[in-house]
PDB file of C-alpha atoms in Angstrom:
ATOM      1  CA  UNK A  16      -1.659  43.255  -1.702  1.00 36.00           C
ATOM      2  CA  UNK A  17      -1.397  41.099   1.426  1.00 45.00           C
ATOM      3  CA  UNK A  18      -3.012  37.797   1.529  1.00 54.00           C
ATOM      4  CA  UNK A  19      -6.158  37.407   3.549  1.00 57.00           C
ATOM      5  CA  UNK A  20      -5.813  35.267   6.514  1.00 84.00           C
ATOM      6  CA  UNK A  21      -7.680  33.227   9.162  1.00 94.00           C
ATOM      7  CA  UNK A  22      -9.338  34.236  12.039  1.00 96.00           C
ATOM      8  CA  UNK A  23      -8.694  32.461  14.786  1.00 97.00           C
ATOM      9  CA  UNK A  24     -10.468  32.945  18.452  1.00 97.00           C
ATOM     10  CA  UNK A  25      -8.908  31.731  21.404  1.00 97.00           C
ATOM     11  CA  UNK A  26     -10.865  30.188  23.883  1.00 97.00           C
ATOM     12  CA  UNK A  27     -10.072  30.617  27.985  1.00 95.00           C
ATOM     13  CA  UNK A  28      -8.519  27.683  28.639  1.00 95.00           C
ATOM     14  CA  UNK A  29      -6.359  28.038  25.821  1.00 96.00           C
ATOM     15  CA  UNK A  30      -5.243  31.726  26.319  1.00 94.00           C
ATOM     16  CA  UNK A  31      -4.346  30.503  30.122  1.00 91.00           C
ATOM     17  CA  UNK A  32      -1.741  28.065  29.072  1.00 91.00           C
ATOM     18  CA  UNK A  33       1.544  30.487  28.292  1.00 89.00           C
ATOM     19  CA  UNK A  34       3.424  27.885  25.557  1.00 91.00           C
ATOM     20  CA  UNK A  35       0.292  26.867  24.049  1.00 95.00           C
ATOM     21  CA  UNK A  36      -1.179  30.868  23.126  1.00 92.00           C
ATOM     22  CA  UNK A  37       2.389  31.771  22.330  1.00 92.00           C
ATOM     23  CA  UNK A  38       2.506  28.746  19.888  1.00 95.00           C
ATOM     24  CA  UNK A  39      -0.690  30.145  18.251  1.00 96.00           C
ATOM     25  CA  UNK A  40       0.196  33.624  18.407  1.00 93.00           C
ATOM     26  CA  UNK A  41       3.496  34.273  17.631  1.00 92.00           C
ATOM     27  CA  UNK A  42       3.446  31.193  14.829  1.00 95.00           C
ATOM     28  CA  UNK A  43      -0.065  32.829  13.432  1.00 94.00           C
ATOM     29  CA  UNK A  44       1.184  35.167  11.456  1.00 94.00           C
ATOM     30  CA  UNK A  45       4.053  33.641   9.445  1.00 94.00           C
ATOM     31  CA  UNK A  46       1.641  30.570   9.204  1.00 95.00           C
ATOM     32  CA  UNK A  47      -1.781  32.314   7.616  1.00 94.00           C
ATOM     33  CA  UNK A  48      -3.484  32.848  10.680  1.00 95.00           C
ATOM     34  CA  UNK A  49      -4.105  35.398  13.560  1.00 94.00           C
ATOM     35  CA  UNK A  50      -5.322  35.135  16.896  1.00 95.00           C
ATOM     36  CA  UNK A  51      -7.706  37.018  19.204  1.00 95.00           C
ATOM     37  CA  UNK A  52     -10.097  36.837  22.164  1.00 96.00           C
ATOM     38  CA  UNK A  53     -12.686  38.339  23.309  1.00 96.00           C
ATOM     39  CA  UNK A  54     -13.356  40.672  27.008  1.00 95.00           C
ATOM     40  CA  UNK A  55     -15.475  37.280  27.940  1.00 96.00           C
ATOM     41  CA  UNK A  56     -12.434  35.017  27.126  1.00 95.00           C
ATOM     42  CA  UNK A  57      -9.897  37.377  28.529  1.00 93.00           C
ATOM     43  CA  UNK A  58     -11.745  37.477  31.895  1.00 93.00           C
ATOM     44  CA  UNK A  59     -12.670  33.936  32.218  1.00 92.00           C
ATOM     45  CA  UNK A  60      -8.618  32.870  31.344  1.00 91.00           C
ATOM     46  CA  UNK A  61      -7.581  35.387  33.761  1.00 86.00           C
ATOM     47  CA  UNK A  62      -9.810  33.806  36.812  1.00 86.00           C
ATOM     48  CA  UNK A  63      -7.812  30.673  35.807  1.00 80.00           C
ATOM     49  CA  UNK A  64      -3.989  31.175  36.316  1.00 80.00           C
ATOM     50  CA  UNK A  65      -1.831  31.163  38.704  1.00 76.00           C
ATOM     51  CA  UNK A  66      -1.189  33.924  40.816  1.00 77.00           C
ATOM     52  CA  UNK A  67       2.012  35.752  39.441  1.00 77.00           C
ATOM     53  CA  UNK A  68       1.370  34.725  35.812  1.00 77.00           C
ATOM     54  CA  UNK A  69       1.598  37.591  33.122  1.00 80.00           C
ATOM     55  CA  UNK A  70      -2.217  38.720  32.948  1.00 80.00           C
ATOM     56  CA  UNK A  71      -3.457  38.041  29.325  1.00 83.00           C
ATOM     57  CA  UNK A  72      -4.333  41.518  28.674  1.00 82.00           C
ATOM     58  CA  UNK A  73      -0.482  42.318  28.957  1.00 85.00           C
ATOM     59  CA  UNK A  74       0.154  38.877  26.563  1.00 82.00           C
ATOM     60  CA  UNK A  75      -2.274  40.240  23.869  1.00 85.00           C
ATOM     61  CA  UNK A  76      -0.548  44.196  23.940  1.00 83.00           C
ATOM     62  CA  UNK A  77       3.019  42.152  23.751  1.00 82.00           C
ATOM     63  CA  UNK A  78       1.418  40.446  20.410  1.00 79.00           C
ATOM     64  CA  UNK A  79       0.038  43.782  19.321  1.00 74.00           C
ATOM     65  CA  UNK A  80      -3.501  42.315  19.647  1.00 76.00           C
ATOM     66  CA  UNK A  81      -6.893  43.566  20.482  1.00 80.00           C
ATOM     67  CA  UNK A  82     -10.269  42.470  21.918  1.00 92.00           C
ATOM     68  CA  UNK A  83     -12.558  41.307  19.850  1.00 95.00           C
ATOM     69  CA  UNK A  84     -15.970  42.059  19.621  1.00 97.00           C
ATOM     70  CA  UNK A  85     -18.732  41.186  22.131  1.00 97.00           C
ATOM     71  CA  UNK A  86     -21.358  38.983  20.348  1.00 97.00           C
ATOM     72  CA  UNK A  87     -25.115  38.326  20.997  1.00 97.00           C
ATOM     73  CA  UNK A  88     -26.344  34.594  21.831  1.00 97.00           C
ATOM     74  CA  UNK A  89     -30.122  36.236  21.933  1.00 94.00           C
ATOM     75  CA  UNK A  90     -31.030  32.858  22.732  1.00 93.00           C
ATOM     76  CA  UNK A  91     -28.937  31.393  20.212  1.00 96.00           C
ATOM     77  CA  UNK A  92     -26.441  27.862  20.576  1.00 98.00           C
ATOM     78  CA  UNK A  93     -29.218  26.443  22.656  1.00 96.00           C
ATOM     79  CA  UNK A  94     -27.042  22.765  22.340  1.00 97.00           C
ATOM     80  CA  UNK A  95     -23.869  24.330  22.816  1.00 97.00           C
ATOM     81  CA  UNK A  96     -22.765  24.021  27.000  1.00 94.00           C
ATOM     82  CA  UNK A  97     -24.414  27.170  28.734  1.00 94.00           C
ATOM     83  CA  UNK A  98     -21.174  28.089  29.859  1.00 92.00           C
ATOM     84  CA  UNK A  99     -19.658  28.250  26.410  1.00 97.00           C
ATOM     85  CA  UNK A 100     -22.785  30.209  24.360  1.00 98.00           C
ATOM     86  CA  UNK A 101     -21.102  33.656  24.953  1.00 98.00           C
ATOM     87  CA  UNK A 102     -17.794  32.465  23.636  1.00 98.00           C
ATOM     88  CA  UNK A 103     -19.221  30.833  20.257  1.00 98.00           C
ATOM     89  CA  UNK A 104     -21.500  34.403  20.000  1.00 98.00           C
ATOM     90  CA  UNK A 105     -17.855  36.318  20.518  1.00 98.00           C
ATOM     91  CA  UNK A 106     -15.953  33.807  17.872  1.00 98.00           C
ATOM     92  CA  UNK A 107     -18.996  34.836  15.236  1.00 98.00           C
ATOM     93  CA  UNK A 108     -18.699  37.982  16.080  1.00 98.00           C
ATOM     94  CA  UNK A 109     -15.211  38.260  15.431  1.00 97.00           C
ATOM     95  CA  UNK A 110     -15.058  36.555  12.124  1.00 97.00           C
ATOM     96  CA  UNK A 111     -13.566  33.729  13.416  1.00 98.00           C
ATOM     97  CA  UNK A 112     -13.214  30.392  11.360  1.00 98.00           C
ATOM     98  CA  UNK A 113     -11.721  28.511  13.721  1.00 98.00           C
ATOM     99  CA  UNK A 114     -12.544  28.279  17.792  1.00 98.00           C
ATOM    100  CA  UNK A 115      -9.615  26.754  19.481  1.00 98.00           C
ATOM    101  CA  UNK A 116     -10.399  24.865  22.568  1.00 98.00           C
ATOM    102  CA  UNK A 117      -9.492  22.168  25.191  1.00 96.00           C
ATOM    103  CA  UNK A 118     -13.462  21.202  25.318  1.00 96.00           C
ATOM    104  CA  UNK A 119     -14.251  20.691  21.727  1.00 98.00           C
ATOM    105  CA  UNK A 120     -17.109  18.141  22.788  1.00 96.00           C
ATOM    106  CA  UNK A 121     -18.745  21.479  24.390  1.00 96.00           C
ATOM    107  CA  UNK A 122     -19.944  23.186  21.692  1.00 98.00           C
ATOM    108  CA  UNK A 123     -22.417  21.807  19.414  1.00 97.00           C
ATOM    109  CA  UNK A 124     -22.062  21.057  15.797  1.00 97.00           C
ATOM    110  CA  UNK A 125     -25.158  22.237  14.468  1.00 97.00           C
ATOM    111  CA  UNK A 126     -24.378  25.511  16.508  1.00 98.00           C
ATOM    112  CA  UNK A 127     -21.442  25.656  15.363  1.00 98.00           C
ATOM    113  CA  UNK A 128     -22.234  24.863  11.576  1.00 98.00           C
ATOM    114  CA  UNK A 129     -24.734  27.360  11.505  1.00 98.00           C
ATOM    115  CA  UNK A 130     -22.031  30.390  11.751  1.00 98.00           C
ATOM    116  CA  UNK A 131     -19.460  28.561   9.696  1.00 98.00           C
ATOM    117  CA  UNK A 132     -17.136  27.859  12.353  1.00 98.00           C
ATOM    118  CA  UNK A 133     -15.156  25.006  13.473  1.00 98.00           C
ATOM    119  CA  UNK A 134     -13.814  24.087  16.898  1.00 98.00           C
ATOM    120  CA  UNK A 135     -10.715  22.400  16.906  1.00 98.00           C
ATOM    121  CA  UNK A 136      -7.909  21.126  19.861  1.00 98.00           C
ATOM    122  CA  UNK A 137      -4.674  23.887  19.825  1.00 98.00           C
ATOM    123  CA  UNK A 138      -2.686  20.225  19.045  1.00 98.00           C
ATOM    124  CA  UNK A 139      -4.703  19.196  16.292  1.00 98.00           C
ATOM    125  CA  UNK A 140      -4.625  23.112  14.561  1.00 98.00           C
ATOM    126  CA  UNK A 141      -1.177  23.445  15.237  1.00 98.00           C
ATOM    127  CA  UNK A 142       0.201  20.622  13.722  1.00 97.00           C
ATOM    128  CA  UNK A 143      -1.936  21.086  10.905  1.00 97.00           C
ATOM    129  CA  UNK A 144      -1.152  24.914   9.876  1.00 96.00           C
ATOM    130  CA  UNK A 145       1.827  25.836  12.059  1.00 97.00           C
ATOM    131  CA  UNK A 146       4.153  25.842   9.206  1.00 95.00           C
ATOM    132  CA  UNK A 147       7.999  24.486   9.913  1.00 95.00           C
ATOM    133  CA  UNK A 148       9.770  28.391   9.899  1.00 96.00           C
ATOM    134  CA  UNK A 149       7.235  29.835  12.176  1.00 96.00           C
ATOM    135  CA  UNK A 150       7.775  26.630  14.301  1.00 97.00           C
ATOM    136  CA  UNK A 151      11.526  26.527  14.690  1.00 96.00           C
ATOM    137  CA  UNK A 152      11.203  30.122  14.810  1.00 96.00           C
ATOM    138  CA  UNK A 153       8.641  29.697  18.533  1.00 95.00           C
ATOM    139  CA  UNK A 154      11.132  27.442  19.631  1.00 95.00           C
ATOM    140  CA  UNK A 155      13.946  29.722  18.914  1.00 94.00           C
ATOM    141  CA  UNK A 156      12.006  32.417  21.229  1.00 91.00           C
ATOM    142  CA  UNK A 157      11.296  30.290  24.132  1.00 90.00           C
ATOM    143  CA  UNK A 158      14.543  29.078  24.448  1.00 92.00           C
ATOM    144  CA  UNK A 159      16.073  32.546  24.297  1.00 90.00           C
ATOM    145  CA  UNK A 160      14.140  33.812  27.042  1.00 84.00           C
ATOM    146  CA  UNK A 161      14.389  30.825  29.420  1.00 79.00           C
ATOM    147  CA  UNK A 162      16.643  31.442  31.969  1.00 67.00           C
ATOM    148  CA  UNK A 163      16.436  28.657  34.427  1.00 68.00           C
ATOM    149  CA  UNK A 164      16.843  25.815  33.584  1.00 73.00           C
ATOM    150  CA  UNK A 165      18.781  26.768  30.199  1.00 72.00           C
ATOM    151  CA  UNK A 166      17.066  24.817  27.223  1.00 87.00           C
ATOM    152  CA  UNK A 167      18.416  23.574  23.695  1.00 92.00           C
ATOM    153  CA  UNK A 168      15.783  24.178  21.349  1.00 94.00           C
ATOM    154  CA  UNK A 169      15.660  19.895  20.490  1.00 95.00           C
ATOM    155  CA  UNK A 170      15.123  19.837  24.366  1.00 94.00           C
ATOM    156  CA  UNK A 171      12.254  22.293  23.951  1.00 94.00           C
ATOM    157  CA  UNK A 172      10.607  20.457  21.253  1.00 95.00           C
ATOM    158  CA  UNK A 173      11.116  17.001  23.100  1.00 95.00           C
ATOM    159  CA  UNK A 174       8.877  19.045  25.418  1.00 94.00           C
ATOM    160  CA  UNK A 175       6.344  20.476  23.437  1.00 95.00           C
ATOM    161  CA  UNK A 176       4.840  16.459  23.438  1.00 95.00           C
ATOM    162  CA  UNK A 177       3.981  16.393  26.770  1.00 95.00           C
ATOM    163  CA  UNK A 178       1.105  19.181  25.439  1.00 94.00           C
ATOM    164  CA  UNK A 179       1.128  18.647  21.940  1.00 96.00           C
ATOM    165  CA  UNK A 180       2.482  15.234  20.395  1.00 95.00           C
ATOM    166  CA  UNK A 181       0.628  15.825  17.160  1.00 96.00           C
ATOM    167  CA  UNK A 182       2.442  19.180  16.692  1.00 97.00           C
ATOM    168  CA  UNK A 183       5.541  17.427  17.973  1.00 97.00           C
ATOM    169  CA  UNK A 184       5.276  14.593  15.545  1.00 96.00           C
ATOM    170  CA  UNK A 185       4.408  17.162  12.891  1.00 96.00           C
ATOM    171  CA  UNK A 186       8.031  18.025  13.123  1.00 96.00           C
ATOM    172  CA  UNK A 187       9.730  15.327  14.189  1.00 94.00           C
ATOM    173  CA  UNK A 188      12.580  15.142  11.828  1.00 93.00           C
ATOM    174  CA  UNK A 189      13.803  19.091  12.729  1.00 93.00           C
ATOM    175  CA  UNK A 190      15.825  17.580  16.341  1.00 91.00           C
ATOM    176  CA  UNK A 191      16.516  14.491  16.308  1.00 89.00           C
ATOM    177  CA  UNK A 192      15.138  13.716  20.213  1.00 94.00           C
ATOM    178  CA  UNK A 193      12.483  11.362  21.525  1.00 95.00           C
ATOM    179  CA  UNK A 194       9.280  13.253  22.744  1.00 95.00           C
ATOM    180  CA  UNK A 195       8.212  13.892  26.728  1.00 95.00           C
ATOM    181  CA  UNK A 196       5.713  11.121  27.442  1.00 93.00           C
ATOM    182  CA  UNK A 197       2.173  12.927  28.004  1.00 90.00           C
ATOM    183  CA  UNK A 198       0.816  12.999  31.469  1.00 88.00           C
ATOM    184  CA  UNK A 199      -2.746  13.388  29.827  1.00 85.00           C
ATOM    185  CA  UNK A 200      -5.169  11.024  27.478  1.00 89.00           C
ATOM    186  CA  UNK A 201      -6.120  12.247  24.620  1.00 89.00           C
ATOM    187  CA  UNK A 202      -9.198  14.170  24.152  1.00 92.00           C
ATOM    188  CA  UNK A 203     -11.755  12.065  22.816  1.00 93.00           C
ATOM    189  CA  UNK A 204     -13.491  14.961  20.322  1.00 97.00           C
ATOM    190  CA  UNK A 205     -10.348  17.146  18.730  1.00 97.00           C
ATOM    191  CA  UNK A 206     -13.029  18.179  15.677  1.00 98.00           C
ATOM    192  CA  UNK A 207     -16.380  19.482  15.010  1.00 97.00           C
ATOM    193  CA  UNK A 208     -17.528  21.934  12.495  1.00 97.00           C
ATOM    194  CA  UNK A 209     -17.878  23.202   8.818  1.00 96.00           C
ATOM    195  CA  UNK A 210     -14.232  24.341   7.600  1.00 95.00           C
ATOM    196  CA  UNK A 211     -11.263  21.507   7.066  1.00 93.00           C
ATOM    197  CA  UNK A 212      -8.331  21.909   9.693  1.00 92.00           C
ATOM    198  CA  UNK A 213      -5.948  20.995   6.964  1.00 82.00           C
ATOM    199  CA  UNK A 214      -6.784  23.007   3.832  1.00 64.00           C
ATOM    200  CA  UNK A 215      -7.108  22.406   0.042  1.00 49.00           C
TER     201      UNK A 215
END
């Protein structure tokens, strides 16, 4: 019997960014988790790329993923940012357990208590549960299909700090490289809700 795993919803500005959402969904399964999105997310991500990206709706039939459902708010998540009520009713919906955002500090914790979920940074979830074979293993894939300029997979993870140095530090002793300094401060809330990003 397979072992249950961990629902996971990706939020827009998460499924927008291409190493990030392959990070989460490629390393998911191996790792205890699996991704999805909902029609709300997929829309809103899609508004936000660049022009000649790969559309998300062709990333999640790559991953062999579906839309989740469509939740209710019916007036629901009433301190949770208006923008971001439909996305916390979709994560319920979908049995997620974990919402993983860029904007932690916009959803509530008392919304977000109330239907046992947690909202969590990509950085802060990855480096917790992306276990060391599924990450060598993302690496691997990236630097297989990059084509210009070519890529050693310590150069890739030297990389992956500019986005994620928790992840990066996670796994610091698989290449032995410095990381990428980060263009970007920290986010000042990486945590809010019921279940523990590291577990038991």
């Amino acid at each position: 019997m397979a072992e249950p795993t961990t629902r996971v919803f990706l939020d827009a500005n998460v499924i927008a960014k291409p190493v990030t959402r392959t990070l989460l969904m490629a390393g998911g399964p191996p790792s205890g988790f699996t991704t999805f999105w909902s029609a709300t997310a997929e829309s809103e991500a899609t508004r936000h790329m660049r022009r000649r990206s790969v559309p998300p709706s062709d990333i999640r039939r790559r991953f062999g993923g579906t839309l989740g459902p469509t939740g209710a708010v019916n007036g629901r998540f009433n301190s949770t940012a208006a923008t971001d009520r439909q996305i916390l009713a979709d994560a319920d919906a979908g049995g997620a357990s974990f919402l993983i955002t860029e904007d932690v500090d916009d959803f509530d914790v008392e919304d977000l208590t109330s239907v046992g979920i947690s909202a969590v940074t990509p950085d802060l979830f990855l480096a917790s549960r992306l276990s060391r074979r599924a990450y060598a293993m993302v690496i691997a894939l990236f630097v297989e299909r990059q084509v210009s300029p070519p890529t050693t997979p310590a150069e890739f993870h030297s990389a992956i700090a500019r986005q994620h140095l928790l992840l990066f530090a996670a796994h610091s002793d698989l290449y032995p490289i410095a990381p990428m300094p980060s263009p970007h401060p920290p986010p000042a809330v990486v945590f809010r809700g019921p279940n523990l990003v590291r577990p038991d």
